[in-house]
Amino acid sequence: MEEFVDKLEALQILEREEFKELLLCNDDYIFERARCVAQNVYGKNIFMRGLIEFTSYCKNNCYYCGLRAGNKEAERYRLSKDQILECCKTGYPLGFRTFVLQGGEDAHYTDEILVDIVREIKATFPDCAVTLSIGERSYESYERLFKAGTDRYLLRHETANDEHYKTLHPDSMSCANRKKCLYDLKKIGYQVGCGLMVGTPNQTLEHIVDDLLFIKELQPQMVGIGPFIPHSNTPFNGKNAGDVHLTLNILAILRLMQPNLLIPATTALGTLDTRGREQGILAGANVIMPNLSPVEVRKKYMLYDNKICTGEEAAECVNCMKNRIKQIGYEIAISRGDCAEFQR
Ligand code: 5AD
Ligand code: SF4
Ligand code: FES
């Protein structure tokens, strides 16, 4: 086990069997090395992103997600440009220097509407980064949004294995198009984030190795990883949630594989374990994404059951996170938190 950790730390690629052994290991050594690597690049700074969940409409029907179009129980809402700007105005004095606009795939938000929103945020907060996380769009659309000033784009690939992808999504969606979108985004010049869920139905260790190899190839700036958590109004109701320890091992492997990655300690991790986000940071994560959405809409953005931080004001979550992070010996940086240059 230690041998493989050291090999990864020396930036050598592992054999599939070696990756599998690390994924299954139960040893703090991997976390210690991952923390050390993270600290060499980013110190003990944790970057904060303000998450603005601006639309709960979605045309897609991913089998795992509570916002899927087929979930007729889901309450839908859209935030106006003014409401989105209000979220930013709340976030700025709390120390946020990145705003992440996330939503389902909602045709209401045309390029024109989004360009106008992004321009206004960038004009009002010139020292802030804007991240979009609104799913699959055309090359031309991504290009227009980039030219409007968008800095980053998050699009989790969910699983890099085509067969597995088909068991999580209806035929209208494809693994190949997902990957194409990610390469398009990189080509245009975005800082790009991909990512996966851990423990989705039918997922095997081989699939996770495929994910690691895909990430190695794509070389994204960010990777979001959280455990799968079932939602009661989806086809995956009653399925088991993902494993927290396996999630932490994957975080640590990614930190060792690509030292400068931006890796969030996700809300899903914090939902399955009260100390999940702290454990994520101690396994090599360096980003947290507190919610800046208006409290009135929080409970309507339910990707999975029992999501945490849906009743607290942004300021409450920021204070809570500050304390949690301080307790483990880290601190929140007031910074855009861009990706450090490749150090190889
Ligand atoms: N459990 C965990 N994560 C989920 N997501 C969607 N549904 C679930 C779920 N049931 C994740 C997906 C998506 C991101 C916004 O939320 O990975 O890309
Ligand atoms: Fe829509 Fe995204 Fe949920 Fe899929 S995961 S149903 S694309 S909001
Ligand atoms: Fe939201 Fe602790 S981070 S309540």
mmCIF file of C-alpha atoms and ligand atoms in Angstrom:
data_model
loop_
_atom_site.group_PDB
_atom_site.id
_atom_site.type_symbol
_atom_site.label_atom_id
_atom_site.label_comp_id
_atom_site.label_asym_id
_atom_site.label_seq_id
_atom_site.Cartn_x
_atom_site.Cartn_y
_atom_site.Cartn_z
ATOM 1 C CA MET A 1 0.000 0.000 0.000
ATOM 2 C CA GLU A 2 2.676 2.544 1.047
ATOM 3 C CA GLU A 3 4.634 1.669 -2.062
ATOM 4 C CA PHE A 4 1.725 2.686 -4.282
ATOM 5 C CA VAL A 5 1.136 5.908 -2.348
ATOM 6 C CA ASP A 6 4.812 6.817 -2.795
ATOM 7 C CA LYS A 7 4.655 5.928 -6.461
ATOM 8 C CA LEU A 8 1.665 8.226 -6.954
ATOM 9 C CA GLU A 9 3.385 10.960 -4.976
ATOM 10 C CA ALA A 10 6.332 10.656 -7.377
ATOM 11 C CA LEU A 11 3.729 11.356 -10.099
ATOM 12 C CA GLN A 12 4.001 7.897 -11.623
ATOM 13 C CA ILE A 13 0.867 6.241 -12.945
ATOM 14 C CA LEU A 14 -0.355 3.040 -11.289
ATOM 15 C CA GLU A 15 -1.503 -0.261 -12.786
ATOM 16 C CA ARG A 16 -5.236 -0.923 -12.498
ATOM 17 C CA GLU A 17 -4.646 -3.530 -9.758
ATOM 18 C CA GLU A 18 -2.519 -1.056 -7.802
ATOM 19 C CA PHE A 19 -5.247 1.576 -7.987
ATOM 20 C CA LYS A 20 -7.759 -0.986 -6.733
ATOM 21 C CA GLU A 21 -5.593 -1.827 -3.742
ATOM 22 C CA LEU A 22 -5.374 1.873 -2.825
ATOM 23 C CA LEU A 23 -9.122 2.342 -3.266
ATOM 24 C CA LEU A 24 -9.733 -0.460 -0.771
ATOM 25 C CA CYS A 25 -7.007 0.421 1.715
ATOM 26 C CA ASN A 26 -7.753 1.312 5.283
ATOM 27 C CA ASP A 27 -4.675 3.200 6.394
ATOM 28 C CA ASP A 28 -4.127 6.822 7.435
ATOM 29 C CA TYR A 29 -0.825 6.931 5.549
ATOM 30 C CA ILE A 30 -2.588 7.841 2.308
ATOM 31 C CA PHE A 31 -4.411 10.738 4.017
ATOM 32 C CA GLU A 32 -1.201 11.984 5.666
ATOM 33 C CA ARG A 33 0.627 12.061 2.331
ATOM 34 C CA ALA A 34 -2.346 13.681 0.550
ATOM 35 C CA ARG A 35 -2.550 16.430 3.201
ATOM 36 C CA CYS A 36 1.163 17.046 2.905
ATOM 37 C CA VAL A 37 0.946 17.361 -0.890
ATOM 38 C CA ALA A 38 -2.044 19.738 -0.607
ATOM 39 C CA GLN A 39 -0.168 21.887 1.904
ATOM 40 C CA ASN A 40 2.894 22.092 -0.330
ATOM 41 C CA VAL A 41 0.755 23.653 -3.059
ATOM 42 C CA TYR A 42 -1.943 25.592 -1.192
ATOM 43 C CA GLY A 43 -0.691 25.814 2.409
ATOM 44 C CA LYS A 44 -3.394 25.496 5.021
ATOM 45 C CA ASN A 45 -5.773 27.660 3.007
ATOM 46 C CA ILE A 46 -9.269 26.463 2.228
ATOM 47 C CA PHE A 47 -11.003 28.282 -0.618
ATOM 48 C CA MET A 48 -14.668 29.130 -0.401
ATOM 49 C CA ARG A 49 -17.179 29.162 -3.277
ATOM 50 C CA GLY A 50 -20.647 30.648 -2.894
ATOM 51 C CA LEU A 51 -23.168 28.276 -4.425
ATOM 52 C CA ILE A 52 -26.221 29.951 -5.970
ATOM 53 C CA GLU A 53 -28.784 27.341 -6.997
ATOM 54 C CA PHE A 54 -30.653 29.553 -9.436
ATOM 55 C CA THR A 55 -33.052 27.139 -11.151
ATOM 56 C CA SER A 56 -34.588 23.853 -10.078
ATOM 57 C CA TYR A 57 -36.103 23.206 -13.519
ATOM 58 C CA CYS A 58 -34.407 20.454 -15.510
ATOM 59 C CA LYS A 59 -35.282 18.834 -18.823
ATOM 60 C CA ASN A 60 -33.223 15.717 -18.072
ATOM 61 C CA ASN A 61 -34.155 12.554 -16.269
ATOM 62 C CA CYS A 62 -31.001 11.263 -14.575
ATOM 63 C CA TYR A 63 -32.164 8.276 -12.513
ATOM 64 C CA TYR A 64 -30.359 9.425 -9.352
ATOM 65 C CA CYS A 65 -31.408 13.073 -9.127
ATOM 66 C CA GLY A 66 -34.325 14.649 -7.256
ATOM 67 C CA LEU A 67 -34.568 17.467 -9.819
ATOM 68 C CA ARG A 68 -35.220 15.083 -12.721
ATOM 69 C CA ALA A 69 -38.072 16.210 -14.996
ATOM 70 C CA GLY A 70 -40.018 13.056 -14.119
ATOM 71 C CA ASN A 71 -40.216 13.991 -10.449
ATOM 72 C CA LYS A 72 -43.621 15.660 -10.412
ATOM 73 C CA GLU A 73 -43.396 16.253 -6.647
ATOM 74 C CA ALA A 74 -40.387 18.557 -7.001
ATOM 75 C CA GLU A 75 -41.165 22.233 -6.504
ATOM 76 C CA ARG A 76 -39.673 24.322 -9.261
ATOM 77 C CA TYR A 77 -38.329 27.882 -9.039
ATOM 78 C CA ARG A 78 -36.166 30.288 -10.966
ATOM 79 C CA LEU A 79 -34.173 33.214 -9.585
ATOM 80 C CA SER A 80 -34.210 36.518 -11.462
ATOM 81 C CA LYS A 81 -31.044 38.425 -12.301
ATOM 82 C CA ASP A 82 -31.755 40.762 -9.389
ATOM 83 C CA GLN A 83 -32.205 37.867 -6.985
ATOM 84 C CA ILE A 84 -28.922 36.317 -8.151
ATOM 85 C CA LEU A 85 -27.132 39.649 -7.670
ATOM 86 C CA GLU A 86 -28.626 39.913 -4.190
ATOM 87 C CA CYS A 87 -27.040 36.545 -3.353
ATOM 88 C CA CYS A 88 -23.660 37.888 -4.485
ATOM 89 C CA LYS A 89 -24.176 41.057 -2.451
ATOM 90 C CA THR A 90 -24.824 38.930 0.617
ATOM 91 C CA GLY A 91 -21.780 36.782 -0.113
ATOM 92 C CA TYR A 92 -19.141 39.411 -0.822
ATOM 93 C CA PRO A 93 -18.865 40.838 2.720
ATOM 94 C CA LEU A 94 -18.839 37.278 4.068
ATOM 95 C CA GLY A 95 -15.588 36.726 2.154
ATOM 96 C CA PHE A 96 -16.782 35.008 -1.026
ATOM 97 C CA ARG A 97 -14.682 35.794 -4.109
ATOM 98 C CA THR A 98 -16.169 33.056 -6.317
ATOM 99 C CA PHE A 99 -19.838 32.691 -7.195
ATOM 100 C CA VAL A 100 -21.018 29.382 -8.612
ATOM 101 C CA LEU A 101 -24.277 29.597 -10.553
ATOM 102 C CA GLN A 102 -25.709 26.100 -10.604
ATOM 103 C CA GLY A 103 -28.961 24.793 -11.972
ATOM 104 C CA GLY A 104 -30.699 22.051 -13.870
ATOM 105 C CA GLU A 105 -30.730 22.100 -17.673
ATOM 106 C CA ASP A 106 -33.335 24.832 -18.025
ATOM 107 C CA ALA A 107 -34.056 26.221 -21.518
ATOM 108 C CA HIS A 108 -35.489 29.399 -19.969
ATOM 109 C CA TYR A 109 -31.899 30.577 -19.444
ATOM 110 C CA THR A 110 -30.865 31.353 -22.991
ATOM 111 C CA ASP A 111 -27.341 32.490 -23.831
ATOM 112 C CA GLU A 112 -28.601 36.079 -23.945
ATOM 113 C CA ILE A 113 -30.065 35.929 -20.444
ATOM 114 C CA LEU A 114 -26.977 34.233 -19.008
ATOM 115 C CA VAL A 115 -24.527 36.572 -20.740
ATOM 116 C CA ASP A 116 -26.384 39.511 -19.212
ATOM 117 C CA ILE A 117 -26.262 37.964 -15.720
ATOM 118 C CA VAL A 118 -22.560 37.050 -15.936
ATOM 119 C CA ARG A 119 -21.611 40.505 -17.275
ATOM 120 C CA GLU A 120 -23.462 42.222 -14.464
ATOM 121 C CA ILE A 121 -21.837 40.075 -11.760
ATOM 122 C CA LYS A 122 -18.379 40.655 -13.228
ATOM 123 C CA ALA A 123 -19.005 44.418 -13.519
ATOM 124 C CA THR A 124 -20.262 44.650 -9.940
ATOM 125 C CA PHE A 125 -17.590 42.370 -8.434
ATOM 126 C CA PRO A 126 -14.508 42.697 -10.655
ATOM 127 C CA ASP A 127 -12.298 40.844 -8.159
ATOM 128 C CA CYS A 128 -14.558 37.764 -8.151
ATOM 129 C CA ALA A 129 -14.584 34.650 -10.300
ATOM 130 C CA VAL A 130 -17.824 33.378 -11.841
ATOM 131 C CA THR A 131 -18.373 29.662 -12.270
ATOM 132 C CA LEU A 132 -21.246 28.159 -14.236
ATOM 133 C CA SER A 133 -22.633 24.676 -13.600
ATOM 134 C CA ILE A 134 -25.603 24.305 -15.926
ATOM 135 C CA GLY A 135 -24.969 21.098 -17.783
ATOM 136 C CA GLU A 136 -24.427 20.239 -21.432
ATOM 137 C CA ARG A 137 -24.578 23.044 -24.022
ATOM 138 C CA SER A 138 -23.186 23.623 -27.504
ATOM 139 C CA TYR A 139 -19.604 24.732 -28.192
ATOM 140 C CA GLU A 140 -20.969 28.077 -29.393
ATOM 141 C CA SER A 141 -22.948 28.584 -26.210
ATOM 142 C CA TYR A 142 -19.958 27.759 -23.984
ATOM 143 C CA GLU A 143 -17.888 30.168 -26.061
ATOM 144 C CA ARG A 144 -20.388 33.035 -25.685
ATOM 145 C CA LEU A 145 -20.585 32.503 -21.938
ATOM 146 C CA PHE A 146 -16.788 32.464 -21.689
ATOM 147 C CA LYS A 147 -16.490 35.672 -23.686
ATOM 148 C CA ALA A 148 -19.019 37.284 -21.329
ATOM 149 C CA GLY A 149 -16.506 36.758 -18.528
ATOM 150 C CA THR A 150 -17.270 33.342 -17.057
ATOM 151 C CA ASP A 151 -14.060 31.992 -15.542
ATOM 152 C CA ARG A 152 -14.870 28.393 -14.714
ATOM 153 C CA TYR A 153 -17.304 25.592 -15.530
ATOM 154 C CA LEU A 154 -18.319 22.570 -13.470
ATOM 155 C CA LEU A 155 -19.718 19.550 -15.276
ATOM 156 C CA ARG A 156 -19.362 16.293 -13.425
ATOM 157 C CA HIS A 157 -18.830 13.421 -15.829
ATOM 158 C CA GLU A 158 -20.603 11.201 -13.205
ATOM 159 C CA THR A 159 -18.929 8.026 -14.507
ATOM 160 C CA ALA A 160 -16.332 7.640 -17.249
ATOM 161 C CA ASN A 161 -17.536 4.141 -18.123
ATOM 162 C CA ASP A 162 -19.987 4.106 -21.005
ATOM 163 C CA GLU A 163 -21.880 0.970 -19.865
ATOM 164 C CA HIS A 164 -22.210 2.280 -16.321
ATOM 165 C CA TYR A 165 -23.283 5.705 -17.643
ATOM 166 C CA LYS A 166 -26.165 4.016 -19.484
ATOM 167 C CA THR A 167 -27.482 2.513 -16.249
ATOM 168 C CA LEU A 168 -27.630 5.965 -14.608
ATOM 169 C CA HIS A 169 -29.169 7.957 -17.462
ATOM 170 C CA PRO A 170 -31.900 7.548 -20.076
ATOM 171 C CA ASP A 171 -30.929 7.083 -23.746
ATOM 172 C CA SER A 172 -31.255 10.809 -24.412
ATOM 173 C CA MET A 173 -27.945 11.325 -22.608
ATOM 174 C CA SER A 174 -24.525 9.876 -23.408
ATOM 175 C CA CYS A 175 -21.139 9.498 -21.809
ATOM 176 C CA ALA A 176 -19.497 10.471 -25.102
ATOM 177 C CA ASN A 177 -21.291 13.822 -25.262
ATOM 178 C CA ARG A 178 -20.496 14.520 -21.628
ATOM 179 C CA LYS A 179 -16.802 14.015 -22.308
ATOM 180 C CA LYS A 180 -16.989 16.073 -25.497
ATOM 181 C CA CYS A 181 -18.477 18.972 -23.510
ATOM 182 C CA LEU A 182 -15.597 18.777 -21.028
ATOM 183 C CA TYR A 183 -12.993 18.854 -23.810
ATOM 184 C CA ASP A 184 -14.853 21.751 -25.489
ATOM 185 C CA LEU A 185 -14.798 23.704 -22.237
ATOM 186 C CA LYS A 186 -11.070 23.135 -21.804
ATOM 187 C CA LYS A 187 -10.366 24.133 -25.384
ATOM 188 C CA ILE A 188 -12.284 27.404 -24.981
ATOM 189 C CA GLY A 189 -10.121 28.285 -21.984
ATOM 190 C CA TYR A 190 -12.298 27.687 -18.943
ATOM 191 C CA GLN A 191 -10.910 26.345 -15.694
ATOM 192 C CA VAL A 192 -12.835 23.073 -15.814
ATOM 193 C CA GLY A 193 -14.230 20.798 -13.145
ATOM 194 C CA CYS A 194 -15.387 17.258 -13.768
ATOM 195 C CA GLY A 195 -16.414 14.793 -11.073
ATOM 196 C CA LEU A 196 -18.193 11.665 -9.997
ATOM 197 C CA MET A 197 -20.538 10.190 -7.469
ATOM 198 C CA VAL A 198 -19.257 7.334 -5.343
ATOM 199 C CA GLY A 199 -21.489 4.329 -4.813
ATOM 200 C CA THR A 200 -24.091 4.889 -7.514
ATOM 201 C CA PRO A 201 -26.022 1.686 -8.287
ATOM 202 C CA ASN A 202 -23.994 -0.792 -10.395
ATOM 203 C CA GLN A 203 -20.696 1.023 -9.803
ATOM 204 C CA THR A 204 -17.651 -1.271 -9.467
ATOM 205 C CA LEU A 205 -14.030 -0.559 -8.498
ATOM 206 C CA GLU A 206 -13.130 -1.002 -12.165
ATOM 207 C CA HIS A 207 -15.442 1.889 -13.007
ATOM 208 C CA ILE A 208 -13.706 4.076 -10.440
ATOM 209 C CA VAL A 209 -10.328 3.204 -11.964
ATOM 210 C CA ASP A 210 -11.806 4.299 -15.322
ATOM 211 C CA ASP A 211 -12.740 7.599 -13.647
ATOM 212 C CA LEU A 212 -9.207 8.093 -12.316
ATOM 213 C CA LEU A 213 -7.699 7.382 -15.737
ATOM 214 C CA PHE A 214 -10.166 9.726 -17.423
ATOM 215 C CA ILE A 215 -9.254 12.491 -14.964
ATOM 216 C CA LYS A 216 -5.556 11.851 -15.608
ATOM 217 C CA GLU A 217 -6.212 12.317 -19.316
ATOM 218 C CA LEU A 218 -8.519 15.355 -19.090
ATOM 219 C CA GLN A 219 -6.309 17.213 -16.572
ATOM 220 C CA PRO A 220 -9.127 19.333 -15.164
ATOM 221 C CA GLN A 221 -8.497 22.136 -12.662
ATOM 222 C CA MET A 222 -11.203 20.876 -10.300
ATOM 223 C CA VAL A 223 -12.813 17.537 -9.420
ATOM 224 C CA GLY A 224 -16.017 17.265 -7.384
ATOM 225 C CA ILE A 225 -16.606 13.968 -5.619
ATOM 226 C CA GLY A 226 -19.435 13.064 -3.327
ATOM 227 C CA PRO A 227 -21.143 9.894 -2.216
ATOM 228 C CA PHE A 228 -24.372 8.966 -3.977
ATOM 229 C CA ILE A 229 -27.368 9.493 -1.678
ATOM 230 C CA PRO A 230 -30.745 8.112 -2.771
ATOM 231 C CA HIS A 231 -33.708 10.418 -3.304
ATOM 232 C CA SER A 232 -37.115 8.971 -2.479
ATOM 233 C CA ASN A 233 -38.832 10.299 -5.624
ATOM 234 C CA THR A 234 -36.441 8.754 -8.149
ATOM 235 C CA PRO A 235 -35.974 5.314 -9.689
ATOM 236 C CA PHE A 236 -33.084 4.800 -7.240
ATOM 237 C CA ASN A 237 -35.309 5.151 -4.164
ATOM 238 C CA GLY A 238 -34.230 2.594 -1.557
ATOM 239 C CA LYS A 239 -30.778 1.975 -3.047
ATOM 240 C CA ASN A 240 -27.763 2.102 -0.727
ATOM 241 C CA ALA A 241 -25.851 5.340 -0.269
ATOM 242 C CA GLY A 242 -22.173 5.509 -1.228
ATOM 243 C CA ASP A 243 -19.349 4.739 1.185
ATOM 244 C CA VAL A 244 -17.702 7.671 2.996
ATOM 245 C CA HIS A 245 -14.352 5.934 3.455
ATOM 246 C CA LEU A 246 -14.113 4.997 -0.228
ATOM 247 C CA THR A 247 -14.948 8.620 -1.116
ATOM 248 C CA LEU A 248 -12.088 9.824 1.109
ATOM 249 C CA ASN A 249 -9.650 7.362 -0.477
ATOM 250 C CA ILE A 250 -10.572 8.683 -3.940
ATOM 251 C CA LEU A 251 -10.041 12.292 -2.776
ATOM 252 C CA ALA A 252 -6.597 11.365 -1.458
ATOM 253 C CA ILE A 253 -5.622 9.488 -4.631
ATOM 254 C CA LEU A 254 -6.595 12.494 -6.764
ATOM 255 C CA ARG A 255 -4.607 14.874 -4.562
ATOM 256 C CA LEU A 256 -1.530 12.647 -4.977
ATOM 257 C CA MET A 257 -2.103 12.184 -8.713
ATOM 258 C CA GLN A 258 -2.550 15.884 -9.470
ATOM 259 C CA PRO A 259 -1.183 18.022 -6.591
ATOM 260 C CA ASN A 260 -2.619 21.355 -7.775
ATOM 261 C CA LEU A 261 -6.233 20.147 -8.137
ATOM 262 C CA LEU A 262 -9.029 22.095 -6.516
ATOM 263 C CA ILE A 263 -11.088 19.509 -4.650
ATOM 264 C CA PRO A 264 -14.211 20.393 -2.679
ATOM 265 C CA ALA A 265 -15.221 18.705 0.544
ATOM 266 C CA THR A 266 -18.793 18.300 -0.661
ATOM 267 C CA THR A 267 -22.167 18.815 0.962
ATOM 268 C CA ALA A 268 -23.033 15.192 0.144
ATOM 269 C CA LEU A 269 -20.037 14.085 2.235
ATOM 270 C CA GLY A 270 -21.272 16.320 5.056
ATOM 271 C CA THR A 271 -24.766 14.887 4.695
ATOM 272 C CA LEU A 272 -23.697 11.255 5.217
ATOM 273 C CA ASP A 273 -21.314 12.011 8.093
ATOM 274 C CA THR A 274 -21.474 14.985 10.471
ATOM 275 C CA ARG A 275 -17.696 15.346 10.178
ATOM 276 C CA GLY A 276 -17.590 14.377 6.496
ATOM 277 C CA ARG A 277 -16.370 17.727 5.204
ATOM 278 C CA GLU A 278 -13.627 17.938 7.851
ATOM 279 C CA GLN A 279 -12.555 14.404 6.983
ATOM 280 C CA GLY A 280 -12.528 15.427 3.315
ATOM 281 C CA ILE A 281 -10.102 18.283 4.029
ATOM 282 C CA LEU A 282 -7.954 15.931 6.104
ATOM 283 C CA ALA A 283 -7.880 13.591 3.085
ATOM 284 C CA GLY A 284 -6.608 16.355 0.784
ATOM 285 C CA ALA A 285 -9.633 18.474 -0.207
ATOM 286 C CA ASN A 286 -9.092 22.262 -0.222
ATOM 287 C CA VAL A 287 -12.413 23.853 -1.210
ATOM 288 C CA ILE A 288 -15.777 24.277 0.499
ATOM 289 C CA MET A 289 -18.956 25.420 -1.205
ATOM 290 C CA PRO A 290 -21.385 26.980 1.274
ATOM 291 C CA ASN A 291 -24.850 27.735 -0.013
ATOM 292 C CA LEU A 292 -25.723 31.342 -0.932
ATOM 293 C CA SER A 293 -29.176 30.596 -2.341
ATOM 294 C CA PRO A 294 -32.069 32.435 -0.649
ATOM 295 C CA VAL A 295 -33.268 30.331 2.299
ATOM 296 C CA GLU A 296 -36.845 30.305 0.859
ATOM 297 C CA VAL A 297 -35.743 28.149 -2.079
ATOM 298 C CA ARG A 298 -33.162 25.933 -0.394
ATOM 299 C CA LYS A 299 -35.455 22.987 0.285
ATOM 300 C CA LYS A 300 -36.618 23.027 -3.335
ATOM 301 C CA TYR A 301 -33.135 22.194 -4.605
ATOM 302 C CA MET A 302 -33.139 18.622 -3.313
ATOM 303 C CA LEU A 303 -30.775 16.502 -5.382
ATOM 304 C CA TYR A 304 -30.930 13.800 -2.682
ATOM 305 C CA ASP A 305 -32.712 13.189 0.625
ATOM 306 C CA ASN A 306 -31.682 14.852 3.912
ATOM 307 C CA LYS A 307 -29.393 17.455 2.337
ATOM 308 C CA ILE A 308 -27.773 19.588 5.060
ATOM 309 C CA CYS A 309 -27.628 23.397 5.334
ATOM 310 C CA THR A 310 -31.088 23.949 3.833
ATOM 311 C CA GLY A 311 -32.423 25.995 6.782
ATOM 312 C CA GLU A 312 -29.429 28.178 7.629
ATOM 313 C CA GLU A 313 -28.663 31.670 6.323
ATOM 314 C CA ALA A 314 -25.417 32.021 4.368
ATOM 315 C CA ALA A 315 -23.773 33.836 7.292
ATOM 316 C CA GLU A 316 -24.615 30.967 9.643
ATOM 317 C CA CYS A 317 -23.003 28.393 7.350
ATOM 318 C CA VAL A 318 -19.920 30.555 6.868
ATOM 319 C CA ASN A 319 -19.470 30.907 10.636
ATOM 320 C CA CYS A 320 -20.105 27.227 11.156
ATOM 321 C CA MET A 321 -17.550 26.313 8.477
ATOM 322 C CA LYS A 322 -14.990 28.813 9.812
ATOM 323 C CA ASN A 323 -15.135 27.132 13.209
ATOM 324 C CA ARG A 324 -15.017 23.624 11.806
ATOM 325 C CA ILE A 325 -12.010 24.480 9.653
ATOM 326 C CA LYS A 326 -10.201 26.245 12.474
ATOM 327 C CA GLN A 327 -10.722 23.225 14.696
ATOM 328 C CA ILE A 328 -8.790 21.030 12.293
ATOM 329 C CA GLY A 329 -5.963 23.551 11.940
ATOM 330 C CA TYR A 330 -6.868 25.158 8.607
ATOM 331 C CA GLU A 331 -8.228 28.570 7.645
ATOM 332 C CA ILE A 332 -10.567 30.042 5.058
ATOM 333 C CA ALA A 333 -8.747 32.262 2.535
ATOM 334 C CA ILE A 334 -10.482 35.361 1.186
ATOM 335 C CA SER A 335 -9.377 34.760 -2.381
ATOM 336 C CA ARG A 336 -10.626 33.770 -5.811
ATOM 337 C CA GLY A 337 -8.734 30.533 -5.231
ATOM 338 C CA ASP A 338 -7.589 29.895 -8.786
ATOM 339 C CA CYS A 339 -5.804 26.693 -9.672
ATOM 340 C CA ALA A 340 -2.050 26.831 -8.961
ATOM 341 C CA GLU A 341 0.059 26.426 -12.109
ATOM 342 C CA PHE A 342 1.014 22.907 -12.963
ATOM 343 C CA GLN A 343 4.089 22.086 -10.975
ATOM 344 C CA ARG A 344 5.554 19.463 -13.222
HETATM 345 N N1 5AD B 1 -26.637 11.867 -4.624
HETATM 346 C C1 5AD B 1 -25.452 12.501 -4.668
HETATM 347 N N2 5AD B 1 -25.129 13.426 -5.582
HETATM 348 C C2 5AD B 1 -26.051 13.711 -6.526
HETATM 349 N N3 5AD B 1 -26.014 14.545 -7.572
HETATM 350 C C3 5AD B 1 -27.202 14.485 -8.217
HETATM 351 N N4 5AD B 1 -28.010 13.600 -7.597
HETATM 352 C C4 5AD B 1 -27.325 13.094 -6.539
HETATM 353 C C5 5AD B 1 -27.597 12.136 -5.549
HETATM 354 N N5 5AD B 1 -28.769 11.504 -5.507
HETATM 355 C C6 5AD B 1 -24.818 15.278 -7.975
HETATM 356 C C7 5AD B 1 -24.430 14.959 -9.408
HETATM 357 C C8 5AD B 1 -24.529 16.303 -10.087
HETATM 358 C C9 5AD B 1 -24.321 17.265 -8.947
HETATM 359 C C10 5AD B 1 -24.814 18.638 -9.174
HETATM 360 O O1 5AD B 1 -25.021 16.660 -7.889
HETATM 361 O O2 5AD B 1 -23.094 14.475 -9.435
HETATM 362 O O3 5AD B 1 -23.568 16.492 -11.105
HETATM 363 FE FE1 SF4 B 2 -30.929 17.563 -14.257
HETATM 364 FE FE2 SF4 B 2 -28.415 17.654 -13.329
HETATM 365 FE FE3 SF4 B 2 -30.342 16.427 -11.902
HETATM 366 FE FE4 SF4 B 2 -29.460 15.309 -14.170
HETATM 367 S S1 SF4 B 2 -28.232 15.670 -12.272
HETATM 368 S S2 SF4 B 2 -31.641 15.545 -13.556
HETATM 369 S S3 SF4 B 2 -29.051 17.109 -15.447
HETATM 370 S S4 SF4 B 2 -30.239 18.626 -12.373
HETATM 371 FE FE1 FES B 3 -24.196 24.947 7.018
HETATM 372 FE FE2 FES B 3 -22.691 24.074 9.245
HETATM 373 S S1 FES B 3 -22.062 24.573 7.218
HETATM 374 S S2 FES B 3 -24.828 24.692 9.106
#
